[in-house]
CSV table of C-alpha atoms in Angstrom, one decimal:
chain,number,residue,atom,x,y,z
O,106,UNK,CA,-9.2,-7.3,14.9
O,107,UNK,CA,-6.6,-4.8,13.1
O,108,UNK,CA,-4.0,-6.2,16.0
O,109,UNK,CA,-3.7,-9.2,14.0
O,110,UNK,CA,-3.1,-7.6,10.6
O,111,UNK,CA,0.3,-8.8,12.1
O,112,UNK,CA,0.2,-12.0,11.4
O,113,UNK,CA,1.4,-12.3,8.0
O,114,UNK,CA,5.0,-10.0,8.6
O,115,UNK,CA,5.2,-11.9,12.1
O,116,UNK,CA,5.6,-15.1,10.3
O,117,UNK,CA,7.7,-14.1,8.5
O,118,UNK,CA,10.0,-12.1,11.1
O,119,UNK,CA,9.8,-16.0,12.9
O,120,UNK,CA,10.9,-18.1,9.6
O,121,UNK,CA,13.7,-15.3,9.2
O,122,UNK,CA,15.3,-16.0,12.4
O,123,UNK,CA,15.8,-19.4,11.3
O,124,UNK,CA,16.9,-18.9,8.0
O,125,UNK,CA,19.1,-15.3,8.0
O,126,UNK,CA,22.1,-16.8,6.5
O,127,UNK,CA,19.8,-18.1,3.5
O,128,UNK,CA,22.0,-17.2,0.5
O,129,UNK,CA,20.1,-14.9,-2.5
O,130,UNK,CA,18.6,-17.2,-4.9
O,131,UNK,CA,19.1,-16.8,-8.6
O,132,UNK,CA,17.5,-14.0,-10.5
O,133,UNK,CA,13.8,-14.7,-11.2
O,134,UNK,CA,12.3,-13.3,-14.6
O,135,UNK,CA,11.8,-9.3,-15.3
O,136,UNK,CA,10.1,-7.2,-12.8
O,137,UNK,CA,6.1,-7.8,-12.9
O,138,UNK,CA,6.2,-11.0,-15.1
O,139,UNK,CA,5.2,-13.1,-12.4
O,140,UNK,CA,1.4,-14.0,-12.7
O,141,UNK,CA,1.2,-17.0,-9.8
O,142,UNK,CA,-2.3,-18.8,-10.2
O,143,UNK,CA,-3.2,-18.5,-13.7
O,144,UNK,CA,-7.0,-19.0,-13.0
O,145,UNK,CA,-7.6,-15.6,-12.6
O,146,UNK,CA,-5.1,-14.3,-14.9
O,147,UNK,CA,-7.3,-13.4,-18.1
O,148,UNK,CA,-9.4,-11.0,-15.7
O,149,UNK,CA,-6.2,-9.0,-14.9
O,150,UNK,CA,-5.3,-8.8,-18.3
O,151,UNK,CA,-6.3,-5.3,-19.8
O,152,UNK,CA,-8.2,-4.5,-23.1
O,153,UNK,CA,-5.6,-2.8,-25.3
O,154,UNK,CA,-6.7,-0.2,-25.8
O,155,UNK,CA,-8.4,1.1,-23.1
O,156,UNK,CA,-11.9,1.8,-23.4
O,157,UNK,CA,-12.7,5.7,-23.6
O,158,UNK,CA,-13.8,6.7,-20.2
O,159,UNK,CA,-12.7,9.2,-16.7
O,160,UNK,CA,-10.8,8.1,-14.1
O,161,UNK,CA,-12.6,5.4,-11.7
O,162,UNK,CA,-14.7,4.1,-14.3
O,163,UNK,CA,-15.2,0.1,-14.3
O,164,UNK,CA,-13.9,-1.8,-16.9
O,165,UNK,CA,-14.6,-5.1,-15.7
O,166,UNK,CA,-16.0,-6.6,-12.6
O,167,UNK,CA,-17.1,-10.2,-11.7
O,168,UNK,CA,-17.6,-11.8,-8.1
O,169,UNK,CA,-15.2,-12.5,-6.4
O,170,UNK,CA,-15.2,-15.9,-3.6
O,171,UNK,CA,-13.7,-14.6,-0.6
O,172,UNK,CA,-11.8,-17.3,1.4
O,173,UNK,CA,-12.9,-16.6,4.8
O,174,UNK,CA,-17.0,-16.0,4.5
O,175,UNK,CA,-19.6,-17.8,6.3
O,176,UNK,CA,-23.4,-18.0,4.5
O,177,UNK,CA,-26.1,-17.4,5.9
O,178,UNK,CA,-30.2,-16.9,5.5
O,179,UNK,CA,-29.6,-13.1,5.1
O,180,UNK,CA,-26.5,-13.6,2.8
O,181,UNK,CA,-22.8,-14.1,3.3
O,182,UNK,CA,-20.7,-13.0,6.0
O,183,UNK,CA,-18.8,-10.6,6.3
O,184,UNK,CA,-20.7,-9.5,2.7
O,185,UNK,CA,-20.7,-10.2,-1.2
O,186,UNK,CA,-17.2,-9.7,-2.8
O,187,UNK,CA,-16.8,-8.3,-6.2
O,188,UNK,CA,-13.6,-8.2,-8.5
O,189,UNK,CA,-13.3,-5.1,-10.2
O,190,UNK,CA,-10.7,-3.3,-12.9
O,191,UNK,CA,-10.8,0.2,-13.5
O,192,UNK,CA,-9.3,2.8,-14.7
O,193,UNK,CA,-6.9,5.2,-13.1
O,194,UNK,CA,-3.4,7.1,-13.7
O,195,UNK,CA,-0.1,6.6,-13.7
O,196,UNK,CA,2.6,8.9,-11.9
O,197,UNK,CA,2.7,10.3,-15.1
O,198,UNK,CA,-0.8,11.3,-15.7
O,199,UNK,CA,-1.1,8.7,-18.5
O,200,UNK,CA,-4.8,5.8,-17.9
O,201,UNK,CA,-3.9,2.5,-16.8
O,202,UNK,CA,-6.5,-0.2,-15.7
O,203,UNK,CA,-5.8,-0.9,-12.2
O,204,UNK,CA,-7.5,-3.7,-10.4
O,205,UNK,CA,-9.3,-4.5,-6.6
O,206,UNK,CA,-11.9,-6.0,-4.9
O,207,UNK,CA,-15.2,-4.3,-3.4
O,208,UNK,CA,-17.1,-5.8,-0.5
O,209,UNK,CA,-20.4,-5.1,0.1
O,210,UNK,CA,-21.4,-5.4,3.7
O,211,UNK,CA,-23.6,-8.1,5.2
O,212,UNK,CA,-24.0,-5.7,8.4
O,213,UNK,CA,-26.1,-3.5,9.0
O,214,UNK,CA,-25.8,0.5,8.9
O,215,UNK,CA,-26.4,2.6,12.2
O,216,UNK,CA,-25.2,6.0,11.5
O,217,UNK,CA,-26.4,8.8,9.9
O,218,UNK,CA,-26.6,9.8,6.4
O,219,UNK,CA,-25.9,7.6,3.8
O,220,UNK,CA,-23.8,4.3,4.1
O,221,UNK,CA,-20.0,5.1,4.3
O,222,UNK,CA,-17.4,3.8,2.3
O,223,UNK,CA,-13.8,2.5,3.1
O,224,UNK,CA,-10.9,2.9,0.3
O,225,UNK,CA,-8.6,0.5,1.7
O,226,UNK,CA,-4.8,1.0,1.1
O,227,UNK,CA,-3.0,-2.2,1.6
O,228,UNK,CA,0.2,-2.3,3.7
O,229,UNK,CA,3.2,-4.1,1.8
O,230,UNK,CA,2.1,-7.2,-0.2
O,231,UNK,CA,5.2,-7.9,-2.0
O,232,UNK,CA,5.9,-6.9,-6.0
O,233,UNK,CA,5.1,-10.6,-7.7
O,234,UNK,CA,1.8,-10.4,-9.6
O,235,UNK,CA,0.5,-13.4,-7.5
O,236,UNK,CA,0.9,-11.1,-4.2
O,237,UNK,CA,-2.4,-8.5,-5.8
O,238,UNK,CA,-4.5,-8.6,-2.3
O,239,UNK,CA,-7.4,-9.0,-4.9
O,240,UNK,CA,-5.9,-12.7,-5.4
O,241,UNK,CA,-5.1,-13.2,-2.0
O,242,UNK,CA,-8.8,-12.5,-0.7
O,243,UNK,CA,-9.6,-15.6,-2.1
O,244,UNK,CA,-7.1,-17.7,-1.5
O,245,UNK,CA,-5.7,-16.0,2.4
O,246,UNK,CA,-2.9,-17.6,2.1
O,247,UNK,CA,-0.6,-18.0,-1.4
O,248,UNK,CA,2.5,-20.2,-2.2
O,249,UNK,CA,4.8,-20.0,-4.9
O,250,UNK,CA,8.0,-22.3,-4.3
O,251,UNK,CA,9.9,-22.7,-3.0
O,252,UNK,CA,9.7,-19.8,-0.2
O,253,UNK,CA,7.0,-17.6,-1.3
O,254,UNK,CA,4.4,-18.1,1.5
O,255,UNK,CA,2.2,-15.0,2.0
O,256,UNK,CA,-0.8,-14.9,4.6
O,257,UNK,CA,-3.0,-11.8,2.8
O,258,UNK,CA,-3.2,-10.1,6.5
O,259,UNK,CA,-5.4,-7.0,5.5
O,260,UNK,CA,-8.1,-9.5,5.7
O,261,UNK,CA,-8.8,-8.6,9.4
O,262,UNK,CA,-8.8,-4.6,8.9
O,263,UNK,CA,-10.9,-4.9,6.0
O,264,UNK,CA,-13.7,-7.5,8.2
O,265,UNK,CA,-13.1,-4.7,11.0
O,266,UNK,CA,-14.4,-1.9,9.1
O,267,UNK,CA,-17.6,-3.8,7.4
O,268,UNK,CA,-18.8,-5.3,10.6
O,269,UNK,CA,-19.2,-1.6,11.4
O,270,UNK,CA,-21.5,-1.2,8.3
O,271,UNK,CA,-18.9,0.4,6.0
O,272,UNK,CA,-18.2,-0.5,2.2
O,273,UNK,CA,-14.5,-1.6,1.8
O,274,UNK,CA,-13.0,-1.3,-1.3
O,275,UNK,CA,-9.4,-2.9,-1.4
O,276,UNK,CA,-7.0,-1.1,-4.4
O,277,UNK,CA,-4.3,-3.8,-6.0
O,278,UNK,CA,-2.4,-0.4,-6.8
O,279,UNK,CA,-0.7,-0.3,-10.3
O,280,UNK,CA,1.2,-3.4,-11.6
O,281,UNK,CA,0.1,-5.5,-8.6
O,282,UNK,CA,-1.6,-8.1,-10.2
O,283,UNK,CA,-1.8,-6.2,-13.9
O,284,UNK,CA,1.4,-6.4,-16.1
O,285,UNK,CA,4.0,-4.0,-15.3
O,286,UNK,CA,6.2,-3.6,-12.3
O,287,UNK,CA,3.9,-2.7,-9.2
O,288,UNK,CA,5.1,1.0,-8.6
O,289,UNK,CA,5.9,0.6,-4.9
O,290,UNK,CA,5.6,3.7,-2.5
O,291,UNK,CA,5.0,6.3,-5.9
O,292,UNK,CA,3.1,8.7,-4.1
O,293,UNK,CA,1.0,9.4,-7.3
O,294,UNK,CA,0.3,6.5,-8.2
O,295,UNK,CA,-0.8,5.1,-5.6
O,296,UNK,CA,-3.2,8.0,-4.6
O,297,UNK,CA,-4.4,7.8,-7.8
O,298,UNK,CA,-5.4,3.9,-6.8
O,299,UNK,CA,-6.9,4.6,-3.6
O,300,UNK,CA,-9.3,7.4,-5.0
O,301,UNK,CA,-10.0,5.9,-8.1
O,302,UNK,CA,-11.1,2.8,-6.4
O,303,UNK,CA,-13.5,4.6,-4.4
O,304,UNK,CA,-15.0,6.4,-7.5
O,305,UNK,CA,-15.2,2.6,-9.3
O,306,UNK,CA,-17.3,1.4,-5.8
O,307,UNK,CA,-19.9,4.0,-6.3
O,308,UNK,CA,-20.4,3.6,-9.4
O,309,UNK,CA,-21.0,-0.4,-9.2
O,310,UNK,CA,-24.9,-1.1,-9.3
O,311,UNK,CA,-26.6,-3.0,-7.2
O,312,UNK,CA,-24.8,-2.4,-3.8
O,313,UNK,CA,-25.7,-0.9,-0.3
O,314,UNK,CA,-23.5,2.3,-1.2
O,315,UNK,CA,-24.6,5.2,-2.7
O,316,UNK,CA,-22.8,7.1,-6.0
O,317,UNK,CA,-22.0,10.3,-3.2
O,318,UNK,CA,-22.0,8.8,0.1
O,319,UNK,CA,-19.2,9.6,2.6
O,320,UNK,CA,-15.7,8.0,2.1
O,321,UNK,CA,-12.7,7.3,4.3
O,322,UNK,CA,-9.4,6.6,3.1
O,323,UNK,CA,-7.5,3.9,5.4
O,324,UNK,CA,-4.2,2.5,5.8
O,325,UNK,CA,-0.9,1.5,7.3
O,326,UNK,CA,3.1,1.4,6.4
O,327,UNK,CA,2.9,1.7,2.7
O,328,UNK,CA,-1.1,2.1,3.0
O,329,UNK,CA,-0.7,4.5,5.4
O,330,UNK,CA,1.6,6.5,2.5
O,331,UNK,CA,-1.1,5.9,-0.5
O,332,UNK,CA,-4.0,7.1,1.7
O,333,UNK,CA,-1.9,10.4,2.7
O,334,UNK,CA,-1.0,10.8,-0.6
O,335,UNK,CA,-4.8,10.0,-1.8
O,336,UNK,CA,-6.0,12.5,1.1
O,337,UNK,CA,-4.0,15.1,-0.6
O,338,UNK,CA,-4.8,14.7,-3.9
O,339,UNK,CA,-8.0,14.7,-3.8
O,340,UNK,CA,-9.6,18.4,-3.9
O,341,UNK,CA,-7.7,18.3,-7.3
O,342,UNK,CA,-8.1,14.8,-8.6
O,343,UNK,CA,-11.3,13.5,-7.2
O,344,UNK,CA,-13.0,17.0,-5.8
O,345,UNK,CA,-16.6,14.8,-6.1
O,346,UNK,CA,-15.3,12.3,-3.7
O,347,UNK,CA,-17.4,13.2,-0.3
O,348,UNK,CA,-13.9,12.3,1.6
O,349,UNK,CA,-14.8,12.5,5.4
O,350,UNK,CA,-11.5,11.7,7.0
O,351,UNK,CA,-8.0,9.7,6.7
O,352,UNK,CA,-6.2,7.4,8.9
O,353,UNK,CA,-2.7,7.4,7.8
O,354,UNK,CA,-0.8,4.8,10.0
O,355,UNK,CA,3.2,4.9,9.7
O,356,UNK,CA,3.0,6.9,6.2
O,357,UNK,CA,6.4,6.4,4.2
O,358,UNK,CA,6.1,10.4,3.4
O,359,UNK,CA,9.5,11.0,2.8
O,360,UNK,CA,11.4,7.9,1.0
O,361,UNK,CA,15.0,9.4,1.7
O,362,UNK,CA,14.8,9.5,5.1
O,363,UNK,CA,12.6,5.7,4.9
O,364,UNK,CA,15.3,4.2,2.5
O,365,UNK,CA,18.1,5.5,4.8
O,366,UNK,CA,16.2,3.6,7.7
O,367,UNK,CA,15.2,0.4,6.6
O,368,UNK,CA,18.7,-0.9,4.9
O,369,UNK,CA,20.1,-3.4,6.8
O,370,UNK,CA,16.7,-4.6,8.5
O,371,UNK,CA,14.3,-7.4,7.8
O,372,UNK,CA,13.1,-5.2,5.1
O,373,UNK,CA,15.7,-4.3,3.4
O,374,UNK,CA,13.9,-6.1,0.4
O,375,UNK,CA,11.8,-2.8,0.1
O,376,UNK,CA,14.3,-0.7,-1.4
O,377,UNK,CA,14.4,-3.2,-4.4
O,378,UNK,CA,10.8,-2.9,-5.0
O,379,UNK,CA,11.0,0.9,-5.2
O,380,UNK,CA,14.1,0.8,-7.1
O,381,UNK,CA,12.0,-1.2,-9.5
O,382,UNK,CA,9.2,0.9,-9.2
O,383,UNK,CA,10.9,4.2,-9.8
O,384,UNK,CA,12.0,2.3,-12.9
O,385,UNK,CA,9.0,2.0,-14.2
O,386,UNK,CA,7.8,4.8,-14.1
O,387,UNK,CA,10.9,7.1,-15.1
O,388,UNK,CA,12.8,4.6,-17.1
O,389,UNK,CA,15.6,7.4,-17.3
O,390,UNK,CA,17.0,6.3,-13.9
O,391,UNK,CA,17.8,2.9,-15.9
O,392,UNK,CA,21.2,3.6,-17.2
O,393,UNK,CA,22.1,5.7,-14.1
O,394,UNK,CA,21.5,2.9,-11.5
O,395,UNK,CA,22.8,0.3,-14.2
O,396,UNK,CA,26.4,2.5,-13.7
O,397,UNK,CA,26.2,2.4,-9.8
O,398,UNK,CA,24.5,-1.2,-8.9
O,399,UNK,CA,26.8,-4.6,-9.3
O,400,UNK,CA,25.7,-7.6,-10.1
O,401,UNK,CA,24.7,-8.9,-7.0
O,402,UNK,CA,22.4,-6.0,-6.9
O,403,UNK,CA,20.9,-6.2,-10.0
O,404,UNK,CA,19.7,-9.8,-9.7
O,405,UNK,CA,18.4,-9.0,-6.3
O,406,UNK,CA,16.0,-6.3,-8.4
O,407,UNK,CA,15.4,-8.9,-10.8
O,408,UNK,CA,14.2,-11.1,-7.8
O,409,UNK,CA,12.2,-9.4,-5.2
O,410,UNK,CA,10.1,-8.2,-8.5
O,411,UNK,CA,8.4,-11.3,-8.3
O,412,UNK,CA,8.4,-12.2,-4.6
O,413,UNK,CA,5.7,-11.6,-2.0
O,414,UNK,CA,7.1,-10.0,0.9
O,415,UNK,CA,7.3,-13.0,3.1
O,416,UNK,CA,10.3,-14.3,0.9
O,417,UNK,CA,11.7,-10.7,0.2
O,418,UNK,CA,11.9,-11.4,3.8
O,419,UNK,CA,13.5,-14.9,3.6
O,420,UNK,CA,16.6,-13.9,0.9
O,421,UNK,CA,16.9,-10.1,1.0
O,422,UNK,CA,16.2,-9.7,5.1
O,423,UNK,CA,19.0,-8.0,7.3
O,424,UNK,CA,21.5,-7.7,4.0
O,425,UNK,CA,22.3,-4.1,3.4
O,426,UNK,CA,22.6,-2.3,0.3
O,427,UNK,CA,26.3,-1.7,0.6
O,428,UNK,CA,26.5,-5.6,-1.1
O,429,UNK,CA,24.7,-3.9,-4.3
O,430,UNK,CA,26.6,-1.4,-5.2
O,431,UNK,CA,30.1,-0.6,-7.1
O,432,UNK,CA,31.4,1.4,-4.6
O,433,UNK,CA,30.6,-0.8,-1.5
O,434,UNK,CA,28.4,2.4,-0.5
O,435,UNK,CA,24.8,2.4,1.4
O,436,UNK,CA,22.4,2.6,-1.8
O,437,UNK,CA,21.0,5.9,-0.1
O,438,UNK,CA,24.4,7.6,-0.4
O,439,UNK,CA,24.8,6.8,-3.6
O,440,UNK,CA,21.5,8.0,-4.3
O,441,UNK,CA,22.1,11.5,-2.8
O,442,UNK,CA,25.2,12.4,-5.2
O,443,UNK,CA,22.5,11.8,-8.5
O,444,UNK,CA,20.6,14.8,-9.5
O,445,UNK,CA,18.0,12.4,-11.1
O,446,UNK,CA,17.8,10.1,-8.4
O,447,UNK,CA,17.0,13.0,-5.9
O,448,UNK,CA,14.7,14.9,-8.1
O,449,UNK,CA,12.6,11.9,-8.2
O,450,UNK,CA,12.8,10.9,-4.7
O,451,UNK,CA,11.8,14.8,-3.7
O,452,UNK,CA,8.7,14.3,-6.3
O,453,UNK,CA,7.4,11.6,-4.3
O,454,UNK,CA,7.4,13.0,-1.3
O,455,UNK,CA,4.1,13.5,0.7
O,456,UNK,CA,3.5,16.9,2.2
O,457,UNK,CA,3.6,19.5,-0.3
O,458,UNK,CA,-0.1,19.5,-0.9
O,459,UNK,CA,-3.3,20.1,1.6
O,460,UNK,CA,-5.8,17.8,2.5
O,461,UNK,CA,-9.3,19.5,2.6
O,462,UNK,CA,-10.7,16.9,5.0
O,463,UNK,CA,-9.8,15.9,8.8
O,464,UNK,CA,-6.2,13.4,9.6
O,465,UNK,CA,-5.4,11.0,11.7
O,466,UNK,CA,-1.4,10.8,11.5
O,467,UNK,CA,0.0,7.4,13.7
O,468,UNK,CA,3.6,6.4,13.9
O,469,UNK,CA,6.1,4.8,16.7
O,470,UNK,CA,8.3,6.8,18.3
O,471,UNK,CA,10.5,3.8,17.6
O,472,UNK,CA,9.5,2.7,14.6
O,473,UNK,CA,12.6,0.5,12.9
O,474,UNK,CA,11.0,0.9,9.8
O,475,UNK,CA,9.4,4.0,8.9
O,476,UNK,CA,10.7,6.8,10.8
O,477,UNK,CA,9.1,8.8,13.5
O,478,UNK,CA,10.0,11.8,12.6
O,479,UNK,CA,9.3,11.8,9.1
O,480,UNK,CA,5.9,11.4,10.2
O,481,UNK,CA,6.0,14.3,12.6
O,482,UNK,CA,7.5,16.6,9.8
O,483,UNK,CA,4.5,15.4,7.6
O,484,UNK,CA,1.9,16.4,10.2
O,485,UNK,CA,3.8,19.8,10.6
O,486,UNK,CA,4.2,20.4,7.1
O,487,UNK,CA,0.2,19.7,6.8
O,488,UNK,CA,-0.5,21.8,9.9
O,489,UNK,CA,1.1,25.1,8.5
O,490,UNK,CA,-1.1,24.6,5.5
O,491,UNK,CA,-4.1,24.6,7.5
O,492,UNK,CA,-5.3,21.6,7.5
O,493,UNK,CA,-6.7,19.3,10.4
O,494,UNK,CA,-4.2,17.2,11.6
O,495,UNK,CA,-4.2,14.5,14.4
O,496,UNK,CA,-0.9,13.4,15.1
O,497,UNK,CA,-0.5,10.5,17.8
O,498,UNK,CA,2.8,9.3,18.5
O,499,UNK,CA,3.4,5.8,20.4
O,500,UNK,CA,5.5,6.1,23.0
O,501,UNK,CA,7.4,2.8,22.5
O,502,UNK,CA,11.0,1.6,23.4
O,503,UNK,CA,13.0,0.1,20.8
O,504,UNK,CA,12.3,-4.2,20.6
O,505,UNK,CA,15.1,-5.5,18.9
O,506,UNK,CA,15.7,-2.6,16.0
O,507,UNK,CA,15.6,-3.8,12.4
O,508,UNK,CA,13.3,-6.9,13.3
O,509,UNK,CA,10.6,-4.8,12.7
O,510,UNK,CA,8.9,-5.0,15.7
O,511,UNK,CA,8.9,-1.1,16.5
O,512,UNK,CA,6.9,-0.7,13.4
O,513,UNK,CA,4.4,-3.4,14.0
O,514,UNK,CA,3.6,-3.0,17.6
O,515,UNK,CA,2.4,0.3,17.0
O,516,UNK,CA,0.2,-0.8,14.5
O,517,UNK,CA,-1.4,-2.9,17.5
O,518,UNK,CA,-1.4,-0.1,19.9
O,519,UNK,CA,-3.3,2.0,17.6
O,520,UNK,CA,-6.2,-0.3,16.8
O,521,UNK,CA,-8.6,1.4,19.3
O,522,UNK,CA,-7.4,4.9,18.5
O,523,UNK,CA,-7.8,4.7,14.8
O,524,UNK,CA,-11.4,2.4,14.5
O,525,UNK,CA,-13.2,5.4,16.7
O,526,UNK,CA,-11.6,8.3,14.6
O,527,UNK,CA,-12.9,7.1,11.5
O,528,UNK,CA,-16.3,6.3,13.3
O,529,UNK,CA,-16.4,10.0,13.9
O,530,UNK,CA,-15.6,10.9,11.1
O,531,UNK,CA,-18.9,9.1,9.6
O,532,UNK,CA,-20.9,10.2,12.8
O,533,UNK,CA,-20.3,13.7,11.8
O,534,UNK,CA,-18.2,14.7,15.4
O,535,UNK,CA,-16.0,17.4,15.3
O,536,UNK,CA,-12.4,16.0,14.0
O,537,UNK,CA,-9.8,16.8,17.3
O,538,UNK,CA,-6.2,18.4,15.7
O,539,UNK,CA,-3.5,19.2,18.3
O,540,UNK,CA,-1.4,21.2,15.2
């Protein structure tokens, strides 16, 4: 089922090839202002103040209507859906109400021990408030004219896992969906999500899971990053969490050598939203980029921060950054001549700390995306740490480079792979490591 998690960037990748000479449209409002369907929009809306409370505590929750489910005499398939906000940190270390979805399973458990649970970090949704996968659960697929189409393709990883049994709990990360920019690839940050929204899960009452059960973190391209980063983090920011085991698929671990790669592709759209991530959450880097980007590149800030990533795809697609700057430079040399710029860039790099529990490391040796070999210096950097490290490299020849297809096909390739890792993880086998 994880093959077709596809889906959603394929469609796009199709629409692109008959629309790459689309000109940029005109600059959309500030970054995170978008809220698409209003129905929803007083639930994502936090109380100001926050309530006192610890990291992972619930806010607010209510239930949540799944668009693909199926009832049935024992309940609804693939299980009962709840919409949750909780609390978490910032990059910072300052509380922010984050938001996501828990689904309870309809299927039953086989395995020993208690009933696992799956934090579910979500692969690249976009930077528009409307693209929060906790929106796009009910919906599957969103539209915003006149481009923004998005197909909310973590749907078929998150069935995958609870038609084994497992919880799944689905993090909307910060800003995606709340107000604020959505800080895209901040390693902090979004560990912070991932293990906070397991910590809101347990606490929830009335569900299959218990309040210590074990937990797997889970996810691919930018979830693959924010479950490393969570998998790291978490002997000294959630050391109650019973963490069992992470798959990290494709992690972005080091966003130099990721933003060097993906300029020019049909991603290219990606460095805006971590340009407008970054400037979120160190504002300082405002005036410096404001002396090196043009125009052109600041209303292309200004508009993938409220686009899903199907029409990041559409407008921003196969430019390169070169068009964005005043010097006519790749944004990634500019970048490496600031101080500022590099100090935050080597901050969010994934690596540096040691994951107690077992990983399952997955990248293309091809991958036009994310590179390879990022990912192999992330497994090595984890492995003379001492910790247990899988690393699995597909072996597959480059498919038309910047089209994405060397980072999606390995994504397909891996299905089997990574579904029986994290099996046994929760069946208690031994965890393999070939450090």
């Amino acid at each position: 089922m994880r093959a077709s998690r596809v889906v959603g960037p394929a469609v796009g990748a199709v629409l692109l090839a008959a629309t790459a000479m689309t000109p940029l449209a005109s600059a959309q409002p500030p970054s995170g202002s978008s809220t698409g369907s209003t129905v929803e929009s007083d639930f994502y809306l936090p109380p100001s103040p926050l309530p006192d409370g610890d990291a992972g505590d619930v806010i607010r929750s209510e239930p949540s209507s799944l668009a693909i489910s199926v009832p049935t005499i024992g309940g609804t398939l693939p299980g009962e859906a709840t919409r949750i906000m909780y609390r978490s940190n910032d990059s910072n270390g300052d509380p922010i109400a984050v938001t996501g979805t828990y689904i309870d399973p309809a299927a039953d458990w086989t395995g020993p021990g208690p009933r696992p649970l799956v934090s579910l970090a979500p692969g690249t949704q976009g930077q528009g408030d409307q693209c929060a996968p906790s929106k796009m659960l009910n919906n599957l697929i969103t539209y915003t004219p006149p481009f923004d189409a998005m197909v909310e393709y973590e749907v078929l990883a998150a069935y995958a896992l609870l038609s084994r049994g497992y919880g799944v709990v689905i993090t909307d990360y910060e800003g995606l969906g709340t107000p604020g920019a959505h800080t895209y690839v901040n390693r902090a940050a979004e560990g912070y999500a991932v293990l906070d929204a397991a910590r809101a899960a347990q606490s929830l009452s009335g569900t299959k899971i218990s309040t210590d059960g074990p937990v797997g973190l889970y996810g691919y391209s930018q979830g693959g990053g924010a479950a490393a980063s969570g998998a790291e983090l978490a002997s000294e920011y959630a050391p109650e969490l019973n963490i069992v085991g992470t798959y990290a698929g494709a992690p972005p671990a080091d966003l130099k050598s990721t933003l060097e790669q993906v300029d020019g592709t049909i991603l290219t759209g990606v460095i805006g939203y971590t340009l407008n991530g970054l400037l979120e959450s160190d504002p300082d880097l405002r005036q410096i980029l404001d002396e090196n980007i043009n125009g052109a590149g600041q209303a292309m800030l200004k508009q993938v921060a409220d686009q899903c990533v199907g029409d990041t795809i559409l407008t921003v697609g196969l430019h390169r950054t070169q068009e964005y700057t005043n010097t006519g430079e790749p944004m990634s040399v500019v970048l490496d001549r600031l101080p500022r710029a590099q100090e935050i860039l080597a901050a969010n790099k994934i690596g540096e700390r040691t994951p107690d529990a077992p990983v399952l490391i997955q990248s293309g040796t091809s991958d036009d995306i994310v590179p390879h070999g990022q990912a192999v210096q992330l497994a090595a950097d984890w492995c003379s740490q001492g910790a247990t490290v899988q690393l699995s490299s597909a072996q597959v020849p480059a498919i038309v480079p910047g089209s994405g297809a060397g980072h999606l096909i390995p994504d397909l390739l891996g299905l089997g792979e990574a579904q029986s890792w994290m099996k046994d993880r929760f069946y208690g086998v031994p965890a393999p490591s070939n450090c």
